[in-house]
Structure formats: structure tokens, C-alpha cells
PDB file of C-alpha atoms in Angstrom:
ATOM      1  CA  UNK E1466       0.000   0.000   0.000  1.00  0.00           C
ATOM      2  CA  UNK E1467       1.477   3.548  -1.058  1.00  0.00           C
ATOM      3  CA  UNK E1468       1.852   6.238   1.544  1.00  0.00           C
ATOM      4  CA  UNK E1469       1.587   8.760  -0.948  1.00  0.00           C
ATOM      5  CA  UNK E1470       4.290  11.821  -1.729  1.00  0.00           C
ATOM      6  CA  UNK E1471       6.755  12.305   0.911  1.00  0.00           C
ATOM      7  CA  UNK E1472       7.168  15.665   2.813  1.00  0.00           C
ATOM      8  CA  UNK E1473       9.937  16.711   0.295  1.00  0.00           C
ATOM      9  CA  UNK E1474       7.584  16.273  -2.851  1.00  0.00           C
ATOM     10  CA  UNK E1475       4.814  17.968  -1.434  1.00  0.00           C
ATOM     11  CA  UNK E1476       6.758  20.785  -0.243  1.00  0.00           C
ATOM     12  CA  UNK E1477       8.220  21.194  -3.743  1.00  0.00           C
ATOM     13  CA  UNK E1478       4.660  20.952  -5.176  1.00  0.00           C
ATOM     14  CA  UNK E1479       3.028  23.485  -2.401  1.00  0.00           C
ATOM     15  CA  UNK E1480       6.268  26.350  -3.184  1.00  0.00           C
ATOM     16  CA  UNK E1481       5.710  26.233  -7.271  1.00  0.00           C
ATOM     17  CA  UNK E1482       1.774  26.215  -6.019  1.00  0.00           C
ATOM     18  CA  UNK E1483       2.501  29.728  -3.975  1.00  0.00           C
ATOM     19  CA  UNK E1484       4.432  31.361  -6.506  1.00  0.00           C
ATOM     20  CA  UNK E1485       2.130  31.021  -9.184  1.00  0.00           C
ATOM     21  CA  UNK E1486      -0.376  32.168  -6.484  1.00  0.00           C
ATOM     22  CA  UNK E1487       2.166  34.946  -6.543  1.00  0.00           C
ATOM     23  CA  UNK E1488       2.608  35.666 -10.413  1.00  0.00           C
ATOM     24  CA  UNK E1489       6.012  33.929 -10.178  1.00  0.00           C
ATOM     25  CA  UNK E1490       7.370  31.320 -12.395  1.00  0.00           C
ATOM     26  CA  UNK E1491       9.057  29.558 -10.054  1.00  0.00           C
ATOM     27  CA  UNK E1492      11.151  26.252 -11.443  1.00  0.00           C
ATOM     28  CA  UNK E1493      12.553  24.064  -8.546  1.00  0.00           C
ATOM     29  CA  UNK E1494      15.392  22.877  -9.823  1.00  0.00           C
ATOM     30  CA  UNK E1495      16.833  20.600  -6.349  1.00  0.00           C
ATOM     31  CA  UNK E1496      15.245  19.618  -3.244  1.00  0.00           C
ATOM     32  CA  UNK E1497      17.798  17.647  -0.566  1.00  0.00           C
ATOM     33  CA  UNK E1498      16.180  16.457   2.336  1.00  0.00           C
ATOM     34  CA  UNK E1499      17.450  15.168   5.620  1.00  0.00           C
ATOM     35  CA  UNK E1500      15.567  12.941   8.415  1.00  0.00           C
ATOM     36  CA  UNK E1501      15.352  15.494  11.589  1.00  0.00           C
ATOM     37  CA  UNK E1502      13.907  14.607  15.010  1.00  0.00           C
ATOM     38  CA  UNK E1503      13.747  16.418  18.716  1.00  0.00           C
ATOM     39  CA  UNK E1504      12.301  14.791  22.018  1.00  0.00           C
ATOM     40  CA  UNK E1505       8.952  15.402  20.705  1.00  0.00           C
ATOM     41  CA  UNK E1506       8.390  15.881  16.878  1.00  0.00           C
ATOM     42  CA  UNK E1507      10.146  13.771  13.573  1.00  0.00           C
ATOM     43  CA  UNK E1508      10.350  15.485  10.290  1.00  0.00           C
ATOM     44  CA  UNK E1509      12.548  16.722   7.755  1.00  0.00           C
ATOM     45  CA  UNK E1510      15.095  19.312   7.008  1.00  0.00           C
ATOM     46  CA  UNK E1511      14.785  20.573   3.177  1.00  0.00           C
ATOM     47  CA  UNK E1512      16.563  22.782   1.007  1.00  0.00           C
ATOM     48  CA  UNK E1513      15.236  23.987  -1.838  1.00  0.00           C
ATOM     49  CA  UNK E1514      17.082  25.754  -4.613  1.00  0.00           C
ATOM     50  CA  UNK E1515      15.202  27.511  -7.540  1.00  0.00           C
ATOM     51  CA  UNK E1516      15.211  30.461 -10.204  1.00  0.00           C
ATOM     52  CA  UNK E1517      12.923  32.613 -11.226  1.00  0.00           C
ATOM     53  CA  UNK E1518      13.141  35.955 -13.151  1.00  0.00           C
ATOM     54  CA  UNK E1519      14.316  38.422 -11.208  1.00  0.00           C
ATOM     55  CA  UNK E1520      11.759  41.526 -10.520  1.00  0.00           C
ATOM     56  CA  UNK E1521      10.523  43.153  -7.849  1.00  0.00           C
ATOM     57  CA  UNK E1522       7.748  40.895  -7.679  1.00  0.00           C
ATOM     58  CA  UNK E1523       9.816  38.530  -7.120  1.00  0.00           C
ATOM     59  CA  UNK E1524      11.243  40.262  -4.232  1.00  0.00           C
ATOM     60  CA  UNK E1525       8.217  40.952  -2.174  1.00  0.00           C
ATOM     61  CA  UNK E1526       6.994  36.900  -2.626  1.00  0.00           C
ATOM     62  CA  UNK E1527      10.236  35.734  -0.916  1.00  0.00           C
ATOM     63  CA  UNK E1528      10.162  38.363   1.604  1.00  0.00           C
ATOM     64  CA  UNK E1529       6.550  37.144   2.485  1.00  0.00           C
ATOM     65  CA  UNK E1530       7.447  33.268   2.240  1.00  0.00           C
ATOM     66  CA  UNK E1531       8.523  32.752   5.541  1.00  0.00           C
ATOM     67  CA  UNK E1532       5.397  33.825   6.726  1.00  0.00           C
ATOM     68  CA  UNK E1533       3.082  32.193   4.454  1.00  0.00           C
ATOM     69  CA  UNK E1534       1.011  29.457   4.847  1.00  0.00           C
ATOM     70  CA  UNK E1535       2.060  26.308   3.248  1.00  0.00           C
ATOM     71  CA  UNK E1536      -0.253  23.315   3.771  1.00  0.00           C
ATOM     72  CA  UNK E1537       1.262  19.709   3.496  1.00  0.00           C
ATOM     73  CA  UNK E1538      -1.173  16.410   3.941  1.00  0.00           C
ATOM     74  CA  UNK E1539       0.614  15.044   7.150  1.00  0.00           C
ATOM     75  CA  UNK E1540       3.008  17.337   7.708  1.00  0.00           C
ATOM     76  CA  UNK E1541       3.699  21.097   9.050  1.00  0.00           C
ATOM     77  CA  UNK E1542       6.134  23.509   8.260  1.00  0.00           C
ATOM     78  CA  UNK E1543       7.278  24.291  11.438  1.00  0.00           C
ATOM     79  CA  UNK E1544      10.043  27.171   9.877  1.00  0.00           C
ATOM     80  CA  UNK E1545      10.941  28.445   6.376  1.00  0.00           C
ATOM     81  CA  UNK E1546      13.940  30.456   5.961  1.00  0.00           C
ATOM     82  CA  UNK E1547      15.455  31.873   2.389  1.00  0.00           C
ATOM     83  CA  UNK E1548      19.083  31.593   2.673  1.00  0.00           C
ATOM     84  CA  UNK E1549      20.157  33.765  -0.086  1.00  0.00           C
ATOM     85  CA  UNK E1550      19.068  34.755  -3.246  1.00  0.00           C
ATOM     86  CA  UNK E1551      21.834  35.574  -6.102  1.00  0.00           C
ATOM     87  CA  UNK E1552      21.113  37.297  -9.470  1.00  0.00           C
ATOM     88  CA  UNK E1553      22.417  35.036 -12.107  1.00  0.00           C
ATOM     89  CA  UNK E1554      22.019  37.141 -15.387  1.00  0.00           C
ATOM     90  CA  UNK E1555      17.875  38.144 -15.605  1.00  0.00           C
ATOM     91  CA  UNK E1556      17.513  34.772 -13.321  1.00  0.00           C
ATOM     92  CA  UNK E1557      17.852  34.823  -9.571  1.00  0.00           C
ATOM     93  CA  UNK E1558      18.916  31.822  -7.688  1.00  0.00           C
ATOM     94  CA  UNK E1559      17.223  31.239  -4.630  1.00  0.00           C
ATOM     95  CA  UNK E1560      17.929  28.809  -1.804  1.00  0.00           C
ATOM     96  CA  UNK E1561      15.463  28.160   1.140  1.00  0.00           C
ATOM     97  CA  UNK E1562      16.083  26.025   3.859  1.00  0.00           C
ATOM     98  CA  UNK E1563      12.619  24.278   5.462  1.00  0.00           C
ATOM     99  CA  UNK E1564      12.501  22.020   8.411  1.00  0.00           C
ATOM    100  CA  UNK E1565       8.737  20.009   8.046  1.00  0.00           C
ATOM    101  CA  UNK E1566       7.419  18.015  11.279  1.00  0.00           C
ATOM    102  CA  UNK E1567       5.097  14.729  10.867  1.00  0.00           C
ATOM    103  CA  UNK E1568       1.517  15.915  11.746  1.00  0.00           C
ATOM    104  CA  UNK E1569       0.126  13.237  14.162  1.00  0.00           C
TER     105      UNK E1569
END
């Protein structure tokens, strides 16, 4: 019996989901994951890197992404940080760092 997408998958799918929300075309182009745990939650550590065209549009959705509300069947997003963001040409290269908890 599948499980269904893991938390990395569905966080991938939820970000390009938000920036078209957005107006941004958003293209994901790596997701690493590692298994994280405390004395109380299990989850994930993800980072995400990703392009888009650079504009100030651009801008304001990553300076609101930390604070947005990104929905994941099973799972939270318990933080959302973006690292850096480089322009590369009329591209910037983003990089954001999430750490997802299993929703019990």
C-alpha cells in the first residue's frame, strides 16, 4: 500500500503552487532532504534551490514566504527560511532552507 508523496515532494509541489499564487514562475530545480527529530516531533530538514526571473515581484513573494502558509497532507512547516538569493544574469537563484514536522 502507497503512503503517498513524501514531505519533500509535497513541499516542492506546495512552493511552485505559492508562486504562481504569486505571479512567479518559479522552477525548482533541487530539493535535498534530511531525516530530523527532537524529544517530541520527527520530520525533515529541506533545502530547496530555484530560479525565477528576477523583478521586484519577485522580491516581495520571498520576503513574504517565511510567513506564508504552506499546507502539506501530514506534515507542518514548522520554519521556512530563504538563505540567499543571487542574481544570475535576468535569473535569480534562490535557496530556502525548510525544516517540516510529521503531523500526528
Amino acid at each position: 500500500m502507497s503512503r503517498g508523496p513524501d514531505a519533500a515532494t509535497l513541499l516542492e509541489r506546495r512552493l511552485l503552487l505559492a508562486a504562481q499564487a504569486g505571479g512567479q514562475d518559479l522552477v525548482v530545480s533541487d530539493v535535498q532532504s534530511v531525516p530530523w527529530a527532537s524529544a517530541t516531533f520527527n520530520g525533515a530538514r529541506h533545502r530547496v534551490t530555484a530560479q525565477a526571473a528576477a523583478s521586484p515581484g519577485l522580491d516581495a513573494w520571498l520576503q513574504c514566504l517565511p510567513e506564508a502558509e504552506l499546507p502539506l497532507r501530514g506534515h507542518l512547516v514548522a520554519d521556512l527560511t530563504v538563505l540567499f538569493a543571487a542574481a544570475e544574469g535576468d535569473r535569480l537563484r534562490v535557496e530556502i532552507e525548510v525544516l517540516t514536522v510529521e503531523d500526528r
